[in-house]
Coordinates of C-alpha atoms in Angstrom, one line a residue:
M46 CA 63.3 163.7 -16.3
P47 CA 60.1 165.8 -16.1
D48 CA 56.8 164.2 -17.0
K49 CA 55.9 165.6 -20.4
D50 CA 52.3 164.7 -19.9
A51 CA 51.9 166.0 -16.3
G52 CA 48.6 167.7 -15.7
T53 CA 46.9 166.0 -18.6
P54 CA 43.3 165.0 -17.7
R55 CA 42.6 161.3 -16.8
V56 CA 39.7 159.0 -17.1
F57 CA 39.4 156.3 -14.4
L58 CA 37.7 153.1 -15.3
I59 CA 36.4 151.4 -12.2
R60 CA 34.8 147.9 -12.3
H61 CA 32.3 147.1 -9.6
G62 CA 33.3 144.5 -7.0
E63 CA 32.7 140.8 -7.1
T64 CA 29.2 139.3 -7.4
E65 CA 28.1 135.7 -7.2
W66 CA 27.9 135.6 -11.0
T67 CA 31.3 137.2 -11.3
K68 CA 32.7 134.3 -9.3
S69 CA 30.9 131.7 -11.4
G70 CA 31.6 133.4 -14.8
Q71 CA 27.9 133.8 -15.8
Y72 CA 27.0 136.6 -18.1
T73 CA 25.6 139.5 -16.1
G74 CA 24.1 142.3 -18.0
R75 CA 20.6 143.5 -17.1
S76 CA 20.3 141.4 -13.9
D77 CA 20.6 143.4 -10.8
I78 CA 22.9 141.3 -8.6
P79 CA 24.4 142.7 -5.4
L80 CA 28.1 142.6 -4.4
T81 CA 29.3 139.8 -2.3
A82 CA 30.9 140.5 1.1
D83 CA 34.3 139.9 -0.6
G84 CA 33.2 142.2 -3.4
E85 CA 32.6 145.0 -1.0
K86 CA 36.0 144.4 0.6
Q87 CA 37.7 144.6 -2.8
V88 CA 36.2 148.1 -3.4
I89 CA 37.1 149.3 0.1
S90 CA 40.6 148.1 -0.3
S91 CA 41.0 149.8 -3.7
A92 CA 39.6 153.0 -2.2
R93 CA 42.1 153.0 0.6
V94 CA 45.0 152.9 -1.9
V95 CA 43.8 155.1 -4.7
V96 CA 41.1 157.5 -3.5
G97 CA 41.8 160.6 -1.5
P98 CA 43.6 164.0 -1.4
G99 CA 46.9 163.7 -3.3
K100 CA 46.2 160.1 -4.3
M101 CA 45.6 158.8 -7.8
I102 CA 41.9 159.6 -7.7
D103 CA 41.8 162.9 -5.9
P104 CA 38.1 164.0 -5.5
S105 CA 39.1 167.6 -5.8
R106 CA 40.3 166.9 -9.3
V107 CA 37.2 165.0 -10.4
T108 CA 34.8 167.1 -12.5
Q109 CA 32.3 164.4 -13.7
L110 CA 31.3 160.8 -12.9
F111 CA 29.4 158.4 -15.2
I112 CA 27.9 155.5 -13.3
S113 CA 25.9 152.5 -14.5
P114 CA 22.4 152.3 -13.0
R115 CA 22.9 148.7 -11.9
L116 CA 22.9 148.2 -8.1
R117 CA 26.4 146.6 -8.1
A118 CA 27.8 149.8 -9.7
L119 CA 25.9 152.2 -7.5
R120 CA 27.1 150.3 -4.4
T121 CA 30.7 150.4 -5.7
Y122 CA 30.3 154.2 -5.9
E123 CA 29.1 154.4 -2.3
L124 CA 32.0 152.3 -1.1
L125 CA 34.7 154.2 -3.1
F126 CA 33.7 157.6 -1.9
D127 CA 32.6 158.5 1.7
E128 CA 29.5 160.6 2.4
P129 CA 31.2 164.0 2.5
T130 CA 32.9 163.3 -0.8
R131 CA 29.6 162.2 -2.4
H132 CA 28.1 165.4 -1.2
Q133 CA 31.0 167.2 -2.8
F134 CA 30.1 165.4 -6.1
E135 CA 26.5 166.7 -6.2
G136 CA 25.7 167.9 -9.7
K137 CA 28.7 166.0 -11.1
V138 CA 27.2 162.5 -11.2
E139 CA 25.4 161.1 -14.2
I140 CA 23.8 157.7 -13.7
T141 CA 23.3 156.5 -17.3
E142 CA 22.3 153.5 -19.3
D143 CA 25.0 154.5 -21.8
I144 CA 27.6 152.9 -19.6
R145 CA 25.6 149.9 -18.4
E146 CA 26.9 146.4 -19.1
W147 CA 26.5 144.7 -22.5
D148 CA 22.9 143.4 -23.0
Y149 CA 23.6 139.6 -23.3
G150 CA 20.1 138.8 -24.5
L151 CA 19.7 135.0 -24.6
Y152 CA 23.0 134.5 -22.9
E153 CA 22.0 136.4 -19.7
G154 CA 22.9 134.2 -16.6
I155 CA 24.7 131.5 -18.5
L156 CA 28.3 130.6 -19.0
P157 CA 30.2 131.4 -22.3
S158 CA 30.5 127.7 -22.9
Q159 CA 26.7 127.3 -22.6
A160 CA 26.2 130.2 -25.0
K161 CA 28.4 128.6 -27.6
A162 CA 26.7 125.2 -27.2
G163 CA 23.3 126.8 -27.6
R164 CA 24.3 128.7 -30.7
K165 CA 25.5 125.5 -32.3
E166 CA 22.2 123.7 -31.4
R167 CA 20.4 126.5 -33.3
G168 CA 22.6 126.0 -36.4
L169 CA 24.9 129.0 -35.9
D170 CA 28.7 129.3 -36.1
R171 CA 29.2 126.5 -38.7
E172 CA 32.0 128.3 -40.4
K173 CA 33.7 130.0 -37.4
S174 CA 33.5 130.1 -33.7
W175 CA 31.3 132.7 -32.0
N176 CA 33.1 135.9 -30.8
I177 CA 30.9 138.3 -28.7
W178 CA 33.1 141.2 -29.7
V179 CA 32.4 140.6 -33.4
D180 CA 29.0 138.8 -33.4
G181 CA 27.2 140.3 -30.4
C182 CA 24.4 138.5 -28.6
E183 CA 21.2 136.9 -29.9
K184 CA 18.3 139.1 -28.8
G185 CA 20.9 141.3 -27.1
E186 CA 23.3 144.0 -28.3
S187 CA 25.5 144.1 -31.3
P188 CA 29.0 145.6 -31.4
A189 CA 27.6 148.5 -33.5
E190 CA 25.0 149.3 -30.7
I191 CA 27.8 149.2 -28.1
K192 CA 29.9 151.5 -30.2
S193 CA 27.1 154.0 -30.6
R194 CA 26.4 154.4 -26.9
L195 CA 30.0 154.4 -25.8
D196 CA 31.0 156.9 -28.5
G197 CA 28.4 159.3 -27.0
V198 CA 30.0 159.1 -23.6
I199 CA 33.5 159.6 -25.1
A200 CA 32.3 162.7 -27.0
K201 CA 31.0 164.2 -23.7
I202 CA 34.3 163.5 -22.0
R203 CA 36.4 165.0 -24.8
E204 CA 34.2 168.1 -24.7
I205 CA 34.8 168.4 -20.9
Q206 CA 38.5 167.8 -21.0
G207 CA 39.5 169.2 -24.4
P208 CA 40.0 172.9 -23.3
Y209 CA 42.2 171.9 -20.3
M210 CA 44.9 169.7 -21.8
H211 CA 47.7 171.4 -19.8
G212 CA 46.1 171.2 -16.4
E213 CA 44.6 174.7 -16.5
K214 CA 41.7 173.2 -14.5
P215 CA 41.3 169.8 -12.9
V216 CA 38.9 167.8 -15.1
D217 CA 39.4 164.1 -14.3
V218 CA 36.5 161.8 -15.0
V219 CA 35.4 158.7 -13.2
I220 CA 33.4 155.8 -14.8
I221 CA 32.0 153.1 -12.6
A222 CA 30.6 150.2 -14.6
H223 CA 31.2 146.6 -15.6
G224 CA 34.0 144.4 -17.0
Q225 CA 32.8 143.8 -20.6
I226 CA 31.6 147.3 -21.2
L227 CA 34.7 148.9 -19.8
R228 CA 37.0 146.9 -22.0
A229 CA 34.8 147.9 -25.0
F230 CA 35.1 151.5 -23.8
A231 CA 38.9 151.3 -23.7
R232 CA 38.9 150.0 -27.3
R233 CA 36.7 152.9 -28.5
W234 CA 38.7 155.5 -26.5
L235 CA 41.8 154.4 -28.4
G236 CA 39.9 154.5 -31.7
F237 CA 39.7 150.8 -32.3
E238 CA 36.5 149.0 -33.4
V239 CA 34.8 147.0 -30.6
G240 CA 35.7 143.8 -32.4
V241 CA 39.4 144.4 -32.7
K242 CA 41.5 141.7 -31.0
L243 CA 42.9 143.5 -28.0
P244 CA 43.0 141.2 -25.0
M245 CA 42.5 143.2 -21.7
M246 CA 41.7 142.2 -18.1
L247 CA 40.1 144.3 -15.4
E248 CA 39.6 142.6 -12.1
P249 CA 36.5 143.2 -9.9
G250 CA 37.0 146.4 -7.9
A251 CA 40.1 147.4 -10.0
V252 CA 40.9 150.7 -11.6
G253 CA 42.1 151.3 -15.1
V254 CA 43.4 154.7 -16.4
L255 CA 43.0 156.4 -19.8
S256 CA 44.5 159.8 -20.8
Y257 CA 46.1 161.6 -23.7
E258 CA 49.5 161.9 -25.2
H259 CA 51.3 165.2 -25.7
H260 CA 48.5 167.2 -24.0
N261 CA 46.4 166.6 -27.1
V262 CA 42.7 165.7 -27.0
D263 CA 43.2 164.0 -30.4
E264 CA 45.8 161.6 -29.1
P265 CA 43.9 159.4 -26.6
A266 CA 46.1 156.9 -24.8
F267 CA 46.0 154.0 -22.4
M268 CA 48.2 154.5 -19.3
L269 CA 50.1 151.2 -19.1
G270 CA 51.6 152.2 -15.7
V271 CA 50.5 154.8 -13.1
N272 CA 52.9 156.4 -10.6
M273 CA 51.2 156.1 -7.3
A274 CA 53.0 159.1 -5.7
D275 CA 51.1 162.1 -4.8
R276 CA 50.2 164.3 -7.7
E277 CA 51.4 167.9 -7.5
E278 CA 49.0 170.7 -8.0

């Protein structure tokens, strides 16, 4: 049975590799923490499997990359794509705060359990438990602020990909960022509010894929499974 959506543009969501705070579970927003040695290995292993000519992320099909300015994301970019490929991407890379991690405000560097305990000490959450997706962060970002900056990136991507829904031109997009913001991005891509209950997981160094149904830019979709076979031109 032929793939009815073959040739439809894709958006690859790539989470940076492991850091020390990834391991401990501490909120890591504005802090610039390097990848661990294992984190670098995670990214290199992913690159071997999914990056290259004819593979899931074929550099010849990538028209734009959006990268968080945090060092852990920039290092992930360097490990994913070799120097000749990065040279090939010149003019296609946008390093932007719009795709940086959620600003956790008072919760930066602490565990979720500590954030909840601190809120209760300050007299918050008496009627319901704190939910970052709904309530945001004290002295940090709200879901509305997250929505605003992510919607701007999504609008840019739709403008890039919209004219080429049937594969007339390769216009895949790569986003290299962080766990929380990429899950928020997937919600907004699908048209859901940031606070909607939609449990998702994205491991360090892992790749998620978004696209469209029926070759239609107005039907954004999440690719539940990806065929790893070579993509035909």
